[in-house]
Amino acid sequence: MGGKCPHRSVKKRRYSHKTARRTKFLLKGDDAVYDDLHKAEGEGKPLPVDEDLPGMGQYYCLHCDRYFANVAVRDDHFKTKKHRRRVKQMMGPAPHTQLDAELAAGMGMPDNGPKLMSTNGLEPGIGNFYLFKILISEIIYANFATLQDYMPSCQMEL
């Protein structure tokens, strides 16, 4: 009389779900992969031998950030839809960065408005506009003084 217990496979599903989520965080982010793809200096560089990685770390898919056991498995991976989608995504515009996310959330660089006082005294601000006006008039006066040496008929009025 009895059949299978309906909750028998729940534990197996729970652990497979946890491992799937855990492996997602071990991969590089989209922006890191995009930067690696668009670097010119790393092209043609042989991969270092690593005994801990599959295939001694020699068979690597840069788009998907995965290592493979041999060439045949890697070539089969190149034909999958997941890989082709990833290649298409990486050929498009750059993926978002943390700065883009902060700007979209309104947490990026603040807009504090115009400067009221300058720290070095040379930039025009509302607080030191009078000093800036004096500086400009001195520059104009010096230029007219040198101009009068060459052309005595010039008259300067302030």
C-alpha atoms as a PDB file:
ATOM      1  CA  MET A   1       0.000   0.000   0.000  1.00  0.00           C
ATOM      2  CA  GLY A   2       2.104   3.076   0.061  1.00  0.00           C
ATOM      3  CA  GLY A   3       4.227   4.721  -2.522  1.00  0.00           C
ATOM      4  CA  LYS A   4       7.146   7.029  -2.562  1.00  0.00           C
ATOM      5  CA  CYS A   5       7.357   9.715   0.011  1.00  0.00           C
ATOM      6  CA  PRO A   6       6.675  13.055  -1.773  1.00  0.00           C
ATOM      7  CA  HIS A   7       9.360  14.999   0.063  1.00  0.00           C
ATOM      8  CA  ARG A   8      12.154  12.470  -0.495  1.00  0.00           C
ATOM      9  CA  SER A   9      13.867  14.435  -3.289  1.00  0.00           C
ATOM     10  CA  VAL A  10      13.667  17.824  -1.567  1.00  0.00           C
ATOM     11  CA  LYS A  11      17.060  17.436   0.104  1.00  0.00           C
ATOM     12  CA  LYS A  12      18.737  16.635  -3.212  1.00  0.00           C
ATOM     13  CA  ARG A  13      17.149  19.678  -4.868  1.00  0.00           C
ATOM     14  CA  ARG A  14      18.169  21.896  -1.969  1.00  0.00           C
ATOM     15  CA  TYR A  15      21.837  20.948  -2.223  1.00  0.00           C
ATOM     16  CA  SER A  16      21.959  21.214  -6.009  1.00  0.00           C
ATOM     17  CA  HIS A  17      20.395  24.675  -5.784  1.00  0.00           C
ATOM     18  CA  LYS A  18      22.993  25.754  -3.201  1.00  0.00           C
ATOM     19  CA  THR A  19      25.903  24.536  -5.326  1.00  0.00           C
ATOM     20  CA  ALA A  20      24.507  26.223  -8.432  1.00  0.00           C
ATOM     21  CA  ARG A  21      24.253  29.537  -6.571  1.00  0.00           C
ATOM     22  CA  ARG A  22      27.698  29.103  -5.057  1.00  0.00           C
ATOM     23  CA  THR A  23      29.385  28.538  -8.437  1.00  0.00           C
ATOM     24  CA  LYS A  24      27.792  31.717  -9.779  1.00  0.00           C
ATOM     25  CA  PHE A  25      29.885  33.773  -7.367  1.00  0.00           C
ATOM     26  CA  LEU A  26      33.138  32.004  -8.266  1.00  0.00           C
ATOM     27  CA  LEU A  27      33.068  33.344 -11.832  1.00  0.00           C
ATOM     28  CA  LYS A  28      34.432  36.706 -12.910  1.00  0.00           C
ATOM     29  CA  GLY A  29      31.963  39.520 -13.369  1.00  0.00           C
ATOM     30  CA  ASP A  30      30.863  40.725 -16.790  1.00  0.00           C
ATOM     31  CA  ASP A  31      32.885  43.927 -16.515  1.00  0.00           C
ATOM     32  CA  ALA A  32      36.097  42.048 -15.593  1.00  0.00           C
ATOM     33  CA  VAL A  33      35.696  39.659 -18.550  1.00  0.00           C
ATOM     34  CA  TYR A  34      34.961  42.602 -20.868  1.00  0.00           C
ATOM     35  CA  ASP A  35      38.151  44.357 -19.718  1.00  0.00           C
ATOM     36  CA  ASP A  36      40.207  41.185 -20.249  1.00  0.00           C
ATOM     37  CA  LEU A  37      38.815  40.764 -23.768  1.00  0.00           C
ATOM     38  CA  HIS A  38      39.580  44.321 -24.802  1.00  0.00           C
ATOM     39  CA  LYS A  39      43.151  44.347 -23.494  1.00  0.00           C
ATOM     40  CA  ALA A  40      45.693  44.261 -26.309  1.00  0.00           C
ATOM     41  CA  GLU A  41      48.691  43.257 -24.204  1.00  0.00           C
ATOM     42  CA  GLY A  42      47.479  39.774 -23.168  1.00  0.00           C
ATOM     43  CA  GLU A  43      47.018  38.377 -26.672  1.00  0.00           C
ATOM     44  CA  GLY A  44      49.088  35.363 -27.690  1.00  0.00           C
ATOM     45  CA  LYS A  45      50.325  34.725 -24.158  1.00  0.00           C
ATOM     46  CA  PRO A  46      50.492  31.006 -23.224  1.00  0.00           C
ATOM     47  CA  LEU A  47      48.505  29.950 -20.166  1.00  0.00           C
ATOM     48  CA  PRO A  48      50.518  28.834 -17.121  1.00  0.00           C
ATOM     49  CA  VAL A  49      50.264  25.171 -16.099  1.00  0.00           C
ATOM     50  CA  ASP A  50      48.115  24.706 -12.993  1.00  0.00           C
ATOM     51  CA  GLU A  51      47.535  21.185 -11.653  1.00  0.00           C
ATOM     52  CA  ASP A  52      44.430  22.195  -9.699  1.00  0.00           C
ATOM     53  CA  LEU A  53      42.477  23.291 -12.781  1.00  0.00           C
ATOM     54  CA  PRO A  54      40.856  20.957 -15.334  1.00  0.00           C
ATOM     55  CA  GLY A  55      43.168  20.122 -18.230  1.00  0.00           C
ATOM     56  CA  MET A  56      46.116  21.602 -16.302  1.00  0.00           C
ATOM     57  CA  GLY A  57      44.675  25.054 -17.002  1.00  0.00           C
ATOM     58  CA  GLN A  58      45.521  24.934 -20.716  1.00  0.00           C
ATOM     59  CA  TYR A  59      42.010  24.915 -22.234  1.00  0.00           C
ATOM     60  CA  TYR A  60      40.238  28.115 -21.247  1.00  0.00           C
ATOM     61  CA  CYS A  61      37.236  30.015 -22.577  1.00  0.00           C
ATOM     62  CA  LEU A  62      37.879  33.696 -21.959  1.00  0.00           C
ATOM     63  CA  HIS A  63      34.286  34.755 -22.662  1.00  0.00           C
ATOM     64  CA  CYS A  64      32.722  32.354 -20.152  1.00  0.00           C
ATOM     65  CA  ASP A  65      35.646  32.225 -17.671  1.00  0.00           C
ATOM     66  CA  ARG A  66      35.737  28.406 -17.706  1.00  0.00           C
ATOM     67  CA  TYR A  67      38.482  25.792 -17.913  1.00  0.00           C
ATOM     68  CA  PHE A  68      38.018  22.513 -19.802  1.00  0.00           C
ATOM     69  CA  ALA A  69      39.605  19.066 -19.609  1.00  0.00           C
ATOM     70  CA  ASN A  70      40.656  18.862 -23.273  1.00  0.00           C
ATOM     71  CA  VAL A  71      40.293  20.490 -26.680  1.00  0.00           C
ATOM     72  CA  ALA A  72      37.268  18.414 -27.710  1.00  0.00           C
ATOM     73  CA  VAL A  73      35.241  19.484 -24.680  1.00  0.00           C
ATOM     74  CA  ARG A  74      36.221  23.106 -25.217  1.00  0.00           C
ATOM     75  CA  ASP A  75      35.242  22.952 -28.889  1.00  0.00           C
ATOM     76  CA  ASP A  76      31.880  21.417 -27.930  1.00  0.00           C
ATOM     77  CA  HIS A  77      31.417  24.305 -25.505  1.00  0.00           C
ATOM     78  CA  PHE A  78      32.099  26.809 -28.304  1.00  0.00           C
ATOM     79  CA  LYS A  79      29.051  25.418 -30.153  1.00  0.00           C
ATOM     80  CA  THR A  80      26.625  25.843 -27.251  1.00  0.00           C
ATOM     81  CA  LYS A  81      23.977  28.533 -27.109  1.00  0.00           C
ATOM     82  CA  LYS A  82      25.241  29.749 -23.744  1.00  0.00           C
ATOM     83  CA  HIS A  83      28.700  30.482 -25.183  1.00  0.00           C
ATOM     84  CA  ARG A  84      27.335  32.176 -28.304  1.00  0.00           C
ATOM     85  CA  ARG A  85      25.098  34.429 -26.200  1.00  0.00           C
ATOM     86  CA  ARG A  86      28.059  35.335 -24.030  1.00  0.00           C
ATOM     87  CA  VAL A  87      30.225  36.194 -27.074  1.00  0.00           C
ATOM     88  CA  LYS A  88      27.442  38.375 -28.468  1.00  0.00           C
ATOM     89  CA  GLN A  89      27.063  40.119 -25.111  1.00  0.00           C
ATOM     90  CA  MET A  90      30.808  40.824 -24.901  1.00  0.00           C
ATOM     91  CA  MET A  91      30.945  42.218 -28.454  1.00  0.00           C
ATOM     92  CA  GLY A  92      28.322  44.831 -27.603  1.00  0.00           C
ATOM     93  CA  PRO A  93      28.672  47.880 -25.365  1.00  0.00           C
ATOM     94  CA  ALA A  94      30.525  47.658 -22.071  1.00  0.00           C
ATOM     95  CA  PRO A  95      28.537  46.111 -19.231  1.00  0.00           C
ATOM     96  CA  HIS A  96      27.571  48.294 -16.311  1.00  0.00           C
ATOM     97  CA  THR A  97      30.045  49.098 -13.574  1.00  0.00           C
ATOM     98  CA  GLN A  98      29.609  49.961  -9.922  1.00  0.00           C
ATOM     99  CA  LEU A  99      29.803  53.674 -10.763  1.00  0.00           C
ATOM    100  CA  ASP A 100      26.892  53.312 -13.210  1.00  0.00           C
ATOM    101  CA  ALA A 101      24.827  51.544 -10.566  1.00  0.00           C
ATOM    102  CA  GLU A 102      25.536  54.237  -7.971  1.00  0.00           C
ATOM    103  CA  LEU A 103      24.691  57.042 -10.396  1.00  0.00           C
ATOM    104  CA  ALA A 104      21.412  55.344 -11.314  1.00  0.00           C
ATOM    105  CA  ALA A 105      20.521  54.992  -7.637  1.00  0.00           C
ATOM    106  CA  GLY A 106      21.352  58.632  -6.962  1.00  0.00           C
ATOM    107  CA  MET A 107      24.312  57.735  -4.766  1.00  0.00           C
ATOM    108  CA  GLY A 108      27.064  58.841  -7.134  1.00  0.00           C
ATOM    109  CA  MET A 109      29.079  62.008  -7.218  1.00  0.00           C
ATOM    110  CA  PRO A 110      27.093  64.794  -5.556  1.00  0.00           C
ATOM    111  CA  ASP A 111      26.243  68.053  -7.275  1.00  0.00           C
ATOM    112  CA  ASN A 112      27.178  70.642  -4.666  1.00  0.00           C
ATOM    113  CA  GLY A 113      26.476  73.664  -6.849  1.00  0.00           C
ATOM    114  CA  PRO A 114      28.949  76.458  -7.712  1.00  0.00           C
ATOM    115  CA  LYS A 115      31.967  77.143  -5.525  1.00  0.00           C
ATOM    116  CA  LEU A 116      31.459  80.027  -3.143  1.00  0.00           C
ATOM    117  CA  MET A 117      35.096  80.474  -2.119  1.00  0.00           C
ATOM    118  CA  SER A 118      38.214  79.379  -3.890  1.00  0.00           C
ATOM    119  CA  THR A 119      40.919  77.565  -1.965  1.00  0.00           C
ATOM    120  CA  ASN A 120      43.880  78.993  -3.890  1.00  0.00           C
ATOM    121  CA  GLY A 121      42.541  82.518  -4.506  1.00  0.00           C
ATOM    122  CA  LEU A 122      42.990  82.422  -8.293  1.00  0.00           C
ATOM    123  CA  GLU A 123      39.816  80.756  -9.508  1.00  0.00           C
ATOM    124  CA  PRO A 124      36.754  82.949  -9.853  1.00  0.00           C
ATOM    125  CA  GLY A 125      34.156  82.220  -7.230  1.00  0.00           C
ATOM    126  CA  ILE A 126      31.328  84.292  -5.793  1.00  0.00           C
ATOM    127  CA  GLY A 127      33.307  85.082  -2.615  1.00  0.00           C
ATOM    128  CA  ASN A 128      36.465  86.350  -4.285  1.00  0.00           C
ATOM    129  CA  PHE A 129      35.054  87.978  -7.405  1.00  0.00           C
ATOM    130  CA  TYR A 130      36.519  91.346  -6.400  1.00  0.00           C
ATOM    131  CA  LEU A 131      40.050  89.856  -6.164  1.00  0.00           C
ATOM    132  CA  PHE A 132      39.623  88.264  -9.567  1.00  0.00           C
ATOM    133  CA  LYS A 133      38.496  91.597 -11.047  1.00  0.00           C
ATOM    134  CA  ILE A 134      41.622  93.321  -9.655  1.00  0.00           C
ATOM    135  CA  LEU A 135      43.837  90.565 -11.072  1.00  0.00           C
ATOM    136  CA  ILE A 136      42.298  90.923 -14.538  1.00  0.00           C
ATOM    137  CA  SER A 137      42.649  94.726 -14.476  1.00  0.00           C
ATOM    138  CA  GLU A 138      46.352  94.395 -13.543  1.00  0.00           C
ATOM    139  CA  ILE A 139      46.917  92.024 -16.441  1.00  0.00           C
ATOM    140  CA  ILE A 140      45.184  94.412 -18.839  1.00  0.00           C
ATOM    141  CA  TYR A 141      47.177  97.377 -17.480  1.00  0.00           C
ATOM    142  CA  ALA A 142      50.476  95.473 -17.912  1.00  0.00           C
ATOM    143  CA  ASN A 143      49.577  94.553 -21.501  1.00  0.00           C
ATOM    144  CA  PHE A 144      48.679  98.158 -22.331  1.00  0.00           C
ATOM    145  CA  ALA A 145      51.909  99.398 -20.725  1.00  0.00           C
ATOM    146  CA  THR A 146      53.971  97.163 -22.993  1.00  0.00           C
ATOM    147  CA  LEU A 147      51.806  98.191 -25.936  1.00  0.00           C
ATOM    148  CA  GLN A 148      52.485 101.906 -25.244  1.00  0.00           C
ATOM    149  CA  ASP A 149      56.222 101.242 -25.491  1.00  0.00           C
ATOM    150  CA  TYR A 150      55.775 100.113 -29.084  1.00  0.00           C
ATOM    151  CA  MET A 151      52.925 102.462 -30.043  1.00  0.00           C
ATOM    152  CA  PRO A 152      53.042 105.739 -28.088  1.00  0.00           C
ATOM    153  CA  SER A 153      49.802 106.961 -29.677  1.00  0.00           C
ATOM    154  CA  CYS A 154      47.725 104.365 -27.704  1.00  0.00           C
ATOM    155  CA  GLN A 155      45.823 105.804 -24.764  1.00  0.00           C
ATOM    156  CA  MET A 156      44.528 103.648 -21.929  1.00  0.00           C
ATOM    157  CA  GLU A 157      41.424 104.476 -19.954  1.00  0.00           C
ATOM    158  CA  LEU A 158      40.235 102.492 -16.968  1.00  0.00           C
END
